[in-house]
CSV table of C-alpha atoms and ligand atoms in Angstrom, one decimal:
chain,number,residue,atom,x,y,z
A,1424,MET,CA,0.1,0.1,0.0
A,1425,MET,CA,0.9,3.4,-0.9
A,1426,VAL,CA,-0.1,6.5,0.2
A,1427,MET,CA,0.0,10.1,-2.1
A,1428,LYS,CA,-0.8,13.5,-0.8
A,1429,PHE,CA,-1.0,16.4,-3.3
A,1430,GLY,CA,-1.2,20.0,-1.9
A,1431,GLY,CA,-3.4,23.0,-3.0
A,1432,THR,CA,-0.9,24.3,-6.0
A,1433,SER,CA,-0.5,20.9,-7.0
A,1434,LEU,CA,-4.5,20.9,-7.6
A,1435,GLY,CA,-4.4,24.8,-8.9
A,1436,THR,CA,-5.7,24.7,-11.9
A,1437,PRO,CA,-7.6,22.2,-14.1
A,1438,GLN,CA,-4.4,21.5,-16.3
A,1439,ARG,CA,-2.7,21.1,-12.7
A,1440,ILE,CA,-5.1,18.5,-11.6
A,1441,GLU,CA,-4.9,16.8,-14.9
A,1442,GLN,CA,-0.8,16.4,-14.0
A,1443,VAL,CA,-1.8,15.2,-10.9
A,1444,SER,CA,-3.7,13.0,-12.3
A,1445,ASP,CA,-1.0,11.7,-15.0
A,1446,ILE,CA,1.2,11.1,-12.1
A,1447,ILE,CA,-1.6,8.6,-10.1
A,1448,SER,CA,-2.6,6.9,-13.0
A,1449,ARG,CA,1.4,6.1,-13.6
A,1450,THR,CA,1.7,5.2,-10.0
A,1451,TYR,CA,-1.3,2.7,-10.1
A,1452,ARG,CA,0.1,0.8,-13.1
A,1453,THR,CA,2.9,-0.5,-10.9
A,1454,GLN,CA,1.3,0.0,-7.8
A,1455,ALA,CA,-2.7,-1.4,-7.6
A,1456,LYS,CA,-2.8,-0.8,-4.1
A,1457,LEU,CA,-2.8,3.1,-3.8
A,1458,ALA,CA,-4.1,5.6,-1.6
A,1459,VAL,CA,-4.9,9.2,-2.8
A,1460,VAL,CA,-4.7,12.1,-0.5
A,1461,VAL,CA,-5.9,15.9,-1.3
A,1462,SER,CA,-6.3,19.5,-0.4
A,1463,ALA,CA,-8.6,21.8,-1.5
A,1464,PHE,CA,-7.7,23.9,-4.8
A,1465,GLY,CA,-5.1,26.0,-4.6
A,1466,GLY,CA,-6.2,29.4,-2.2
A,1467,VAL,CA,-9.4,28.1,-1.2
A,1468,THR,CA,-9.1,27.2,2.0
A,1469,ASN,CA,-7.8,30.9,2.5
A,1470,GLN,CA,-11.2,32.5,0.6
A,1471,LEU,CA,-13.0,30.1,2.3
A,1472,ILE,CA,-11.8,31.6,5.7
A,1473,ASP,CA,-12.3,35.1,4.0
A,1474,ALA,CA,-15.8,34.6,3.0
A,1475,ALA,CA,-16.6,33.5,6.2
A,1476,HIS,CA,-15.2,36.3,8.2
A,1477,ARG,CA,-17.3,38.6,5.4
A,1478,ALA,CA,-20.6,37.0,6.9
A,1479,ALA,CA,-20.2,37.7,10.4
A,1480,SER,CA,-19.3,41.1,10.1
A,1481,GLY,CA,-22.8,42.0,8.0
A,1482,ASP,CA,-20.1,42.3,4.8
A,1483,THR,CA,-22.5,40.8,1.7
A,1484,ARG,CA,-19.3,40.4,-0.7
A,1485,TYR,CA,-19.6,36.2,0.5
A,1486,GLU,CA,-22.0,36.0,-1.7
A,1487,ALA,CA,-19.1,36.8,-4.8
A,1488,GLU,CA,-16.8,34.8,-2.9
A,1489,LEU,CA,-19.3,31.9,-3.3
A,1490,ALA,CA,-19.5,33.0,-6.9
A,1491,GLN,CA,-16.3,32.5,-7.6
A,1492,LEU,CA,-15.8,29.4,-5.8
A,1493,GLU,CA,-18.7,28.1,-7.8
A,1494,SER,CA,-17.0,28.3,-11.5
A,1495,ARG,CA,-14.0,27.9,-10.6
A,1496,HIS,CA,-14.8,24.3,-9.8
A,1497,LEU,CA,-17.8,24.1,-11.9
A,1498,ASP,CA,-14.4,25.1,-14.5
A,1499,ALA,CA,-12.4,21.8,-13.1
A,1500,ILE,CA,-15.3,19.5,-13.5
A,1501,GLN,CA,-15.9,20.7,-16.8
A,1502,TYR,CA,-12.6,21.1,-18.4
A,1503,LEU,CA,-11.7,17.2,-16.5
A,1504,LEU,CA,-14.9,15.1,-16.7
A,1505,PRO,CA,-16.4,13.9,-20.4
A,1506,ALA,CA,-19.8,16.0,-20.8
A,1507,PRO,CA,-22.3,12.3,-19.4
A,1508,GLY,CA,-19.8,12.6,-16.3
A,1509,GLN,CA,-20.5,15.8,-15.7
A,1510,THR,CA,-23.8,16.2,-14.3
A,1511,ASP,CA,-23.3,13.7,-11.3
A,1512,ALA,CA,-20.8,15.9,-10.3
A,1513,ARG,CA,-22.5,18.9,-10.9
A,1514,THR,CA,-25.5,18.2,-9.0
A,1515,PHE,CA,-22.9,17.0,-6.0
A,1516,PHE,CA,-21.0,19.7,-6.1
A,1517,MET,CA,-24.4,21.9,-6.3
A,1518,THR,CA,-25.6,20.4,-3.4
A,1519,GLU,CA,-23.3,21.0,-1.6
A,1520,LEU,CA,-22.5,24.5,-2.1
A,1521,LYS,CA,-26.0,25.6,-1.5
A,1522,ASN,CA,-25.5,23.7,2.0
A,1523,LEU,CA,-22.7,25.7,2.7
A,1524,PHE,CA,-24.3,28.8,0.9
A,1525,ASP,CA,-26.9,28.4,3.3
A,1526,VAL,CA,-24.5,28.4,6.5
A,1527,LEU,CA,-22.9,31.6,5.7
A,1528,HIS,CA,-26.2,33.1,5.1
A,1529,GLY,CA,-26.8,31.9,8.6
A,1530,VAL,CA,-23.9,33.4,10.0
A,1531,PHE,CA,-24.3,36.5,8.0
A,1532,LEU,CA,-27.9,36.5,10.1
A,1533,VAL,CA,-26.6,36.1,13.6
A,1534,ARG,CA,-23.5,38.1,12.5
A,1535,GLU,CA,-21.3,35.2,14.7
A,1536,LEU,CA,-18.5,33.0,13.6
A,1537,SER,CA,-17.8,29.8,15.9
A,1538,PRO,CA,-15.0,28.1,15.3
A,1539,ARG,CA,-17.0,24.9,15.2
A,1540,VAL,CA,-18.9,27.0,12.5
A,1541,LEU,CA,-15.5,27.9,10.4
A,1542,ASP,CA,-14.2,24.3,10.8
A,1543,PHE,CA,-17.5,23.4,8.9
A,1544,VAL,CA,-17.1,25.8,6.8
A,1545,MET,CA,-13.5,25.4,5.8
A,1546,SER,CA,-13.9,21.4,5.9
A,1547,PHE,CA,-15.8,22.3,1.9
A,1548,GLY,CA,-12.9,23.0,0.1
A,1549,GLU,CA,-11.3,19.6,0.5
A,1550,ARG,CA,-15.0,17.4,0.0
A,1551,PHE,CA,-15.1,19.3,-3.5
A,1552,SER,CA,-11.7,18.7,-4.4
A,1553,ALA,CA,-11.3,15.0,-3.5
A,1554,TYR,CA,-15.1,14.5,-5.1
A,1555,ILE,CA,-13.7,15.7,-8.2
A,1556,VAL,CA,-9.9,14.3,-8.2
A,1557,ALA,CA,-11.8,11.0,-7.8
A,1558,GLU,CA,-14.5,11.3,-10.8
A,1559,ALA,CA,-11.1,12.5,-12.8
A,1560,LEU,CA,-9.3,9.3,-11.9
A,1561,ARG,CA,-12.5,7.2,-12.8
A,1562,HIS,CA,-12.7,9.0,-16.3
A,1563,ARG,CA,-9.5,7.4,-16.3
A,1564,ASP,CA,-10.9,3.8,-16.0
A,1565,ILE,CA,-9.3,3.7,-12.4
A,1566,PRO,CA,-11.7,2.5,-9.8
A,1567,ALA,CA,-11.5,5.7,-7.7
A,1568,TYR,CA,-13.9,6.3,-5.2
A,1569,TYR,CA,-14.5,9.8,-2.7
A,1570,LEU,CA,-13.5,9.4,0.9
A,1571,ASP,CA,-14.7,11.5,3.0
A,1572,ALA,CA,-12.6,11.6,6.2
A,1573,ARG,CA,-15.2,12.9,9.0
A,1574,GLN,CA,-16.2,9.0,8.6
A,1575,VAL,CA,-13.0,7.7,9.8
A,1576,VAL,CA,-10.9,10.3,11.6
A,1577,ARG,CA,-12.0,10.9,14.7
A,1578,THR,CA,-10.7,13.8,17.1
A,1579,ASP,CA,-11.7,15.8,20.0
A,1580,ALA,CA,-13.5,18.7,19.6
A,1581,ARG,CA,-10.6,21.6,19.8
A,1582,TYR,CA,-12.1,23.2,16.7
A,1583,GLY,CA,-9.3,24.6,14.4
A,1584,ALA,CA,-6.4,21.9,15.7
A,1585,ALA,CA,-8.0,18.6,16.9
A,1586,ARG,CA,-6.4,16.5,18.8
A,1587,VAL,CA,-7.2,12.8,16.7
A,1588,ASP,CA,-7.3,9.8,18.7
A,1589,TYR,CA,-5.2,7.2,17.0
A,1590,ASP,CA,-6.9,3.9,18.1
A,1591,VAL,CA,-11.2,4.5,16.8
A,1592,THR,CA,-9.2,6.4,13.5
A,1593,TYR,CA,-7.0,3.6,12.6
A,1594,ASN,CA,-9.4,1.2,13.1
A,1595,ALA,CA,-12.3,2.7,11.0
A,1596,ILE,CA,-10.0,3.5,8.0
A,1597,GLN,CA,-8.6,0.3,7.7
A,1598,ASN,CA,-12.4,-1.3,8.0
A,1599,VAL,CA,-13.2,1.2,5.3
A,1600,VAL,CA,-10.1,0.9,2.7
A,1601,HIS,CA,-10.2,-3.1,3.3
A,1602,SER,CA,-13.6,-3.7,2.9
A,1603,ARG,CA,-13.4,-1.9,-0.5
A,1604,ASN,CA,-12.4,-2.4,-3.6
A,1605,GLY,CA,-10.6,0.6,-6.2
A,1606,LEU,CA,-8.8,3.8,-4.8
A,1607,PRO,CA,-9.8,6.0,-2.1
A,1608,VAL,CA,-9.7,9.6,-2.8
A,1609,ILE,CA,-9.8,11.1,0.5
A,1610,THR,CA,-10.1,14.7,1.9
A,1611,GLY,CA,-7.1,15.9,3.5
A,1612,PHE,CA,-7.3,18.6,6.5
A,1613,ILE,CA,-11.1,17.2,7.8
A,1614,ALA,CA,-11.9,14.8,10.9
A,1615,SER,CA,-15.2,14.3,12.9
A,1616,THR,CA,-16.0,14.0,16.5
A,1617,ALA,CA,-17.4,11.0,18.0
A,1618,ASN,CA,-20.8,13.5,17.7
A,1619,ASN,CA,-20.2,13.9,14.1
A,1620,GLN,CA,-19.3,17.8,14.1
A,1621,THR,CA,-16.9,18.8,11.8
A,1622,THR,CA,-13.3,19.9,12.8
A,1623,THR,CA,-9.8,20.2,11.1
A,1624,LEU,CA,-6.3,19.3,11.9
A,1625,GLY,CA,-5.0,22.4,11.9
A,1626,ARG,CA,-4.0,24.3,8.0
A,1627,SER,CA,-1.7,22.4,5.7
A,1628,GLY,CA,-2.7,19.4,8.3
A,1629,SER,CA,-3.5,17.5,4.9
A,1630,ASP,CA,0.1,15.9,5.4
A,1631,PHE,CA,-0.7,14.6,8.3
A,1632,THR,CA,-4.0,13.2,6.8
A,1633,ALA,CA,-1.7,11.3,4.7
A,1634,SER,CA,0.9,10.1,7.8
A,1635,ILE,CA,-2.7,9.1,9.9
A,1636,PHE,CA,-3.9,6.8,6.9
A,1637,GLY,CA,0.1,5.9,5.7
A,1638,ALA,CA,0.3,4.4,9.1
A,1639,ALA,CA,-3.1,3.1,9.8
A,1640,LEU,CA,-2.7,1.1,6.4
A,1641,ASP,CA,0.6,-0.2,7.2
A,1642,ALA,CA,1.9,1.5,3.8
A,1643,THR,CA,5.5,0.6,2.5
A,1644,GLU,CA,5.6,4.8,1.7
A,1645,ILE,CA,4.2,7.8,2.1
A,1646,GLN,CA,4.4,10.4,-0.3
A,1647,ILE,CA,4.0,14.0,-0.1
A,1648,TRP,CA,3.8,16.0,-3.6
A,1649,THR,CA,4.5,19.6,-3.4
A,1650,ASP,CA,5.5,22.6,-5.2
A,1651,VAL,CA,9.4,22.2,-4.6
A,1652,ASP,CA,11.7,19.0,-4.7
A,1653,GLY,CA,12.3,18.5,-1.2
A,1654,VAL,CA,13.0,20.0,1.3
A,1655,LEU,CA,15.8,22.5,1.1
A,1656,THR,CA,19.2,23.3,2.9
A,1657,ALA,CA,17.9,26.8,3.6
A,1658,ASP,CA,15.6,29.3,1.7
A,1659,PRO,CA,16.0,29.9,-1.8
A,1660,ARG,CA,14.8,33.0,-2.2
A,1661,VAL,CA,17.5,34.0,0.6
A,1662,VAL,CA,20.1,31.6,0.1
A,1663,PRO,CA,20.7,30.8,-4.4
A,1664,GLN,CA,22.8,28.2,-3.1
A,1665,ALA,CA,20.2,26.2,-1.3
A,1666,PHE,CA,20.0,22.2,-2.5
A,1667,THR,CA,17.6,20.1,-2.3
A,1668,ILE,CA,18.8,17.7,1.5
A,1669,PRO,CA,18.2,13.7,-0.5
A,1670,GLU,CA,17.5,12.3,3.3
A,1671,LEU,CA,16.7,13.4,6.6
A,1672,SER,CA,15.5,11.6,10.2
A,1673,TYR,CA,12.2,11.8,11.2
A,1674,GLU,CA,13.3,14.5,14.5
A,1675,GLU,CA,15.4,16.2,11.7
A,1676,ALA,CA,12.6,16.8,9.6
A,1677,MET,CA,10.6,17.6,12.9
A,1678,GLU,CA,12.7,20.3,13.7
A,1679,MET,CA,13.2,22.2,9.6
A,1680,SER,CA,9.6,22.1,9.5
A,1681,HIS,CA,9.0,23.5,13.4
A,1682,PHE,CA,11.6,26.4,12.1
A,1683,GLY,CA,9.8,27.5,9.5
A,1684,ALA,CA,10.6,24.7,6.7
A,1685,LYS,CA,7.4,25.0,5.0
A,1686,VAL,CA,7.2,21.7,3.1
A,1687,ILE,CA,5.5,19.6,5.5
A,1688,HIS,CA,3.6,20.1,8.5
A,1689,PRO,CA,5.8,19.0,11.4
A,1690,ARG,CA,2.1,17.1,13.4
A,1691,THR,CA,3.1,14.8,9.8
A,1692,MET,CA,5.8,12.8,11.4
A,1693,GLN,CA,4.5,11.9,14.2
A,1694,PRO,CA,2.1,8.7,12.8
A,1695,ALA,CA,4.7,7.6,10.0
A,1696,MET,CA,7.7,7.8,12.7
A,1697,GLU,CA,5.7,5.2,15.3
A,1698,ARG,CA,5.3,2.5,12.0
A,1699,ASN,CA,8.8,3.2,10.9
A,1700,ILE,CA,7.3,3.9,7.4
A,1701,PRO,CA,8.9,6.3,4.8
A,1702,ILE,CA,7.8,10.2,4.3
A,1703,ARG,CA,9.3,11.1,0.5
A,1704,ILE,CA,8.9,14.5,-0.6
A,1705,ARG,CA,8.3,14.6,-4.3
A,1706,ASN,CA,7.8,17.9,-6.6
A,1707,THR,CA,4.3,17.7,-8.8
A,1708,PHE,CA,6.1,20.2,-11.3
A,1709,ARG,CA,9.9,18.2,-11.4
A,1710,PRO,CA,8.2,14.5,-11.1
A,1711,GLU,CA,11.8,13.3,-12.1
A,1712,GLN,CA,13.3,14.6,-9.1
A,1713,PRO,CA,14.4,12.8,-6.2
A,1714,GLY,CA,13.0,14.8,-3.5
A,1715,THR,CA,13.9,14.1,-0.3
A,1716,LEU,CA,13.1,11.4,2.1
A,1717,ILE,CA,12.4,11.4,5.8
A,1718,ARG,CA,13.3,7.7,7.5
A,1719,ARG,CA,14.4,6.5,10.6
A,1720,THR,CA,18.2,5.6,9.5
A,1721,PRO,CA,19.1,8.0,6.8
A,1722,ALA,CA,22.1,7.6,4.5
A,1723,PRO,CA,24.9,9.3,5.8
A,1724,SER,CA,25.3,13.4,4.3
A,1725,PRO,CA,28.9,13.8,4.1
A,1726,PHE,CA,27.7,17.4,6.1
A,1727,PRO,CA,28.4,18.2,9.6
A,1728,ILE,CA,24.2,20.2,9.4
A,1729,LYS,CA,21.6,18.9,6.9
A,1730,GLY,CA,19.9,22.2,6.6
A,1731,ILE,CA,19.1,25.5,7.8
A,1732,SER,CA,15.6,26.8,9.1
A,1733,SER,CA,13.9,30.1,10.4
A,1734,ILE,CA,10.6,32.2,11.9
A,1735,GLU,CA,11.1,35.4,10.2
A,1736,HIS,CA,9.1,36.9,12.5
A,1737,ILE,CA,8.9,36.5,16.5
A,1738,ALA,CA,9.2,38.6,19.7
A,1739,LEU,CA,10.8,37.9,22.8
A,1740,VAL,CA,9.4,38.5,25.9
A,1741,ASN,CA,12.1,38.8,28.5
A,1742,VAL,CA,11.6,38.1,32.2
A,1743,SER,CA,14.2,39.2,34.5
A,1744,GLY,CA,15.4,40.4,37.8
A,1745,SER,CA,18.2,40.2,39.7
A,1746,GLY,CA,16.6,38.3,42.5
A,1747,MET,CA,15.6,35.4,40.1
A,1748,VAL,CA,18.9,34.2,40.7
A,1749,GLY,CA,18.2,31.0,42.9
A,1750,ALA,CA,14.7,31.7,42.8
A,1751,THR,CA,12.7,28.5,41.9
A,1752,GLY,CA,9.0,28.0,40.6
A,1753,ILE,CA,9.5,31.4,38.8
A,1754,ALA,CA,9.8,29.0,35.4
A,1755,GLY,CA,7.5,26.9,36.0
A,1756,LYS,CA,4.3,29.8,36.8
A,1757,ILE,CA,5.9,31.1,33.6
A,1758,PHE,CA,5.1,28.1,31.2
A,1759,THR,CA,2.2,27.0,33.0
A,1760,ALA,CA,0.2,30.4,32.5
A,1761,LEU,CA,1.1,31.2,28.9
A,1762,ALA,CA,0.3,27.2,28.3
A,1763,GLN,CA,-3.4,28.2,30.0
A,1764,HIS,CA,-3.7,30.6,27.3
A,1765,ASP,CA,-2.6,28.3,24.5
A,1766,ILE,CA,0.5,30.5,23.6
A,1767,ASN,CA,2.5,28.8,22.4
A,1768,ILE,CA,6.8,28.4,23.5
A,1769,ILE,CA,8.9,28.4,19.8
A,1770,LEU,CA,12.4,29.2,21.9
A,1771,ILE,CA,13.8,29.2,25.2
A,1772,SER,CA,16.7,30.4,26.7
A,1773,GLN,CA,18.1,31.4,30.6
A,1774,ALA,CA,21.1,32.5,31.5
A,1775,SER,CA,23.2,30.7,33.4
A,1776,SER,CA,23.5,33.5,36.0
A,1777,GLU,CA,19.9,32.7,36.2
A,1778,HIS,CA,18.8,36.6,36.0
A,1779,SER,CA,17.1,36.2,33.0
A,1780,ILE,CA,14.4,33.8,31.4
A,1781,CYS,CA,13.7,34.5,27.8
A,1782,LEU,CA,11.3,32.8,25.4
A,1783,GLY,CA,10.5,33.6,21.6
A,1784,ILE,CA,6.5,33.4,21.2
A,1785,LEU,CA,4.7,34.3,17.8
A,1786,PRO,CA,4.6,38.2,17.5
A,1787,GLY,CA,0.6,38.4,17.4
A,1788,HIS,CA,0.8,37.1,21.2
A,1789,ALA,CA,3.0,39.1,22.2
A,1790,SER,CA,1.0,41.9,24.4
A,1791,ARG,CA,-1.6,39.0,25.5
A,1792,ALA,CA,1.8,37.1,26.7
A,1793,GLN,CA,2.9,40.3,28.7
A,1794,GLU,CA,-0.3,40.6,30.4
A,1795,VAL,CA,-0.6,37.2,31.6
A,1796,LEU,CA,3.2,36.6,32.7
A,1797,LYS,CA,2.5,40.5,34.6
A,1798,LYS,CA,-0.6,38.4,36.1
A,1799,ALA,CA,0.9,34.9,37.1
A,1800,LEU,CA,4.3,37.2,38.8
A,1801,LYS,CA,2.2,39.7,40.5
A,1802,LEU,CA,4.1,38.4,43.5
A,1803,GLU,CA,7.0,38.3,42.1
A,1804,LEU,CA,7.0,41.4,41.2
A,1805,LEU,CA,6.2,43.1,44.4
A,1806,GLU,CA,8.3,41.9,45.7
A,1807,LYS,CA,11.2,42.6,43.1
A,1808,THR,CA,12.3,38.9,42.5
A,1809,VAL,CA,11.7,40.1,39.1
A,1810,GLY,CA,12.0,43.6,38.1
A,1811,ALA,CA,10.7,43.5,34.7
A,1812,ILE,CA,9.0,41.5,31.7
A,1813,GLU,CA,9.3,43.5,28.3
A,1814,VAL,CA,8.5,42.2,24.6
A,1815,GLU,CA,10.9,42.9,22.2
A,1816,GLU,CA,9.6,42.7,18.4
A,1817,ASN,CA,10.8,42.0,15.0
A,1818,ARG,CA,13.7,39.4,15.9
A,1819,SER,CA,14.3,36.4,14.3
A,1820,VAL,CA,15.0,32.6,15.2
A,1821,VAL,CA,17.2,30.4,13.0
A,1822,ALA,CA,17.6,26.7,13.4
A,1823,VAL,CA,20.8,24.9,12.5
A,1824,VAL,CA,19.9,20.9,11.8
A,1825,GLY,CA,21.8,18.2,11.8
A,1826,GLU,CA,22.0,14.8,13.8
A,1827,ASN,CA,25.9,14.8,12.8
A,1828,MET,CA,26.3,17.7,15.2
A,1829,ARG,CA,26.3,15.1,18.1
A,1830,ARG,CA,29.0,13.5,17.1
A,1831,THR,CA,31.2,16.7,15.7
A,1832,ALA,CA,32.8,19.0,18.0
A,1833,GLY,CA,33.0,22.8,17.0
A,1834,ILE,CA,29.9,23.3,15.4
A,1835,ALA,CA,28.5,26.5,17.3
A,1836,GLY,CA,32.4,27.8,17.4
A,1837,GLN,CA,31.8,27.7,13.3
A,1838,ILE,CA,28.4,29.3,13.6
A,1839,PHE,CA,29.2,31.5,15.8
A,1840,SER,CA,32.5,32.7,14.1
A,1841,ALA,CA,30.7,32.7,10.9
A,1842,LEU,CA,28.1,35.7,12.3
A,1843,GLY,CA,30.5,37.0,14.2
A,1844,GLN,CA,32.5,37.8,11.3
A,1845,ALA,CA,29.4,39.2,9.4
A,1846,ALA,CA,29.7,41.6,12.3
A,1847,ILE,CA,25.6,40.2,13.3
A,1848,ASN,CA,24.8,40.3,16.9
A,1849,ILE,CA,23.0,37.6,18.7
A,1850,VAL,CA,20.0,38.1,20.7
A,1851,ALA,CA,19.8,35.0,22.5
A,1852,ILE,CA,20.9,31.4,22.1
A,1853,ALA,CA,19.1,27.7,23.2
A,1854,GLN,CA,20.3,24.5,21.8
A,1855,GLY,CA,17.8,21.3,22.8
A,1856,SER,CA,19.5,19.0,25.0
A,1857,SER,CA,19.6,16.1,21.9
A,1858,GLU,CA,21.9,18.1,20.0
A,1859,LEU,CA,19.6,17.9,17.5
A,1860,ASN,CA,19.6,21.9,16.7
A,1861,ILE,CA,21.2,24.8,17.5
A,1862,SER,CA,19.0,27.7,17.7
A,1863,PHE,CA,19.2,31.6,17.9
A,1864,VAL,CA,17.8,35.1,17.5
A,1865,VAL,CA,18.7,38.1,15.7
A,1866,GLU,CA,17.6,41.5,14.6
A,1867,ARG,CA,15.2,40.9,12.2
A,1868,THR,CA,16.9,43.0,9.6
A,1869,ASP,CA,20.0,40.7,10.4
A,1870,LEU,CA,18.7,37.1,8.9
A,1871,PRO,CA,18.9,37.0,5.1
A,1872,ASN,CA,22.8,37.7,5.9
A,1873,ALA,CA,23.2,35.0,8.8
A,1874,LEU,CA,21.2,32.3,6.8
A,1875,ARG,CA,23.6,33.1,4.0
A,1876,VAL,CA,27.2,33.2,5.7
A,1877,ILE,CA,26.3,30.3,8.0
A,1878,HIS,CA,25.0,28.8,4.5
A,1879,HIS,CA,28.4,29.6,3.0
A,1880,ALA,CA,30.2,28.6,6.2
A,1881,PHE,CA,28.9,24.5,6.2
A,1882,PHE,CA,28.1,23.9,2.6
A,1883,ASN,CA,30.8,25.9,1.4
A,1884,GLY,CA,29.2,26.5,-2.2
A,1885,LYS,CA,28.2,23.3,-2.5
A,1886,GLY,CA,25.0,23.8,-3.5
A,1887,GLY,CA,25.9,24.9,-7.2
A,1888,GLU,CA,26.5,21.4,-8.7
A,1889,VAL,CA,23.3,20.1,-7.4
A,1890,ALA,CA,19.8,21.7,-9.5
A,1891,HIS,CA,17.4,23.3,-7.8
A,1892,GLY,CA,14.0,25.0,-8.6
B,2147,LIG,N1,-6.5,22.9,2.5
B,2147,LIG,C1,-6.1,23.0,4.6
B,2147,LIG,C2,-5.1,24.4,4.4
B,2147,LIG,O1,-5.4,25.1,3.7
B,2147,LIG,C3,-5.1,21.6,4.5
B,2147,LIG,C4,-4.5,22.0,3.7
B,2147,LIG,O2,-3.4,22.6,2.6
B,2147,LIG,O3,-3.4,21.0,3.5
B,2147,LIG,O4,-4.6,24.8,5.5
B,2148,LIG,MG1,0.8,22.0,2.6
C-alpha cells in the first residue's frame, strides 16, 4: 500500500489536476494498492475563511466569493470530465455548495462565527477537491472512490487544530479501506468528533491526514507531492545556493519544519515515525526529481549539518530581575500561565546566571503574553524578585539542524564565528539537549545575512553543483 498526498498548488488549475491524474495513473499501473489524499484547490481554504469572516461582519461580498468558488469548481468539472459524467458531479457539487451558502447566510444573519462553524465551512474545500479528483480518475478508468475523512478520522472538539484519537481512527480506516476495492481519494485536513461535528487538523493539515492513513494502512511509503523539490538546505529565495537535502531523519525533518521550512507539516512525522514508514517529498511539477526521503536511518551525509531553517518574525519576552537568581518556581509559573492561555513557546533560553529567562513567541501573542505574565508573576513583581517583563518585537530565530552535530565538536563555534565575522549580533541562544538543533535569535534585519553566512560556512558553495527548483 502506498499513500500519495497532493497539496493545494498541485491542484491549482484544471491543467494541474490533469498532471496530478497522470502521476497517479502512472503509479497505479505499478502499484494497485494506492490511497490518495488531497488538499483543497490552491487558495480555496483562505477564500472560505475570508467569506466566513465577511458574512460574520455583515459584508454581503461573501456571496461574490461563493460565486467565484462556484465557477472555479464548475470549470474544473467541465475541463476534467466528459459530458455525461459532468451531470452527476455538478449535482453533487451544487448540492454541497447550497449547504455552504445556507451556513454562510446563517452566519450573516446572526453575525457570529464560532470556531466550530468555521471548521465546518473550511471542510467544503477538501470535499469539493477530493470528489472532483476521484471523478477525474474514474474517467481514466481507475476505480477511484471518494472518501470523506470525517467518516473515519476521529478527533476531540478542539476546533481549528483538533487532536486525533488514533485507536478509533486506525480501526475505522482499516475497516473502510479494506472492505472496498479500488482507490480511495481522501479529503485531507478534515475530521469529526464522536458526535459527528466537523473538525480540522490545523492549517496545512492534509500532510498529517496522509500520515495517519499511511500508518493505519501500514503503507510502504507516504509520498507528499508539493511544489518544491523537497526540503532544502535553506530558503532558496534568500540563499540562492540552497539545494535539496536527499535524506533526513524524522527528528531532523520535524526540527526543520518546526522552524519554518513549510514543505511539510510538523505533525506529519509522528504517525509515520511510530510505524517506521518512510515519507518522501516530491515535486508535482518536476516528477523526475528524487525529492527528499525522510526515514529512521537516513543515508550518511558528507556535511556536519543538514539544513538551516528560520522563523522570520518572532517576539522575545524577557523576564528578568536580580532576585531571580536561585529563586525556584518562576519558570514553572511562566510556562503554566502561557500554556493556560494557549500561547505557544517557540524557543526558551535562560542565562546560566539565572538572571533572566527569555522566550520566543509569535508576534501576535506578544501583548497577551505580557499581560498574562504580569498577572501570574504579580507577587514576584511586588517583591521585586522579578524586575521587568519586556517584549522585543522584530526578531528572527534561526535553527541549524542535523544529527551529525552530536558527533562533531565545534559546530556552535563555527556558527558563531561566521556570524561574528559578518558583524551579526546574537540576541539569544538555545540548544536542545538532543543536540539536534542549535537555535539563536537575531534582529530581523540581520536574518538574510545570517542565513547566507551560515550556509556558506557549512556547505561552502557546494550547492552550485546540485540542481534546485
Ligand atoms: N486546505 C487546508 C489548508 O489550506 C489544508 C492543506 O492544504 O493541507 O490549510
Ligand atoms: Mg502544504
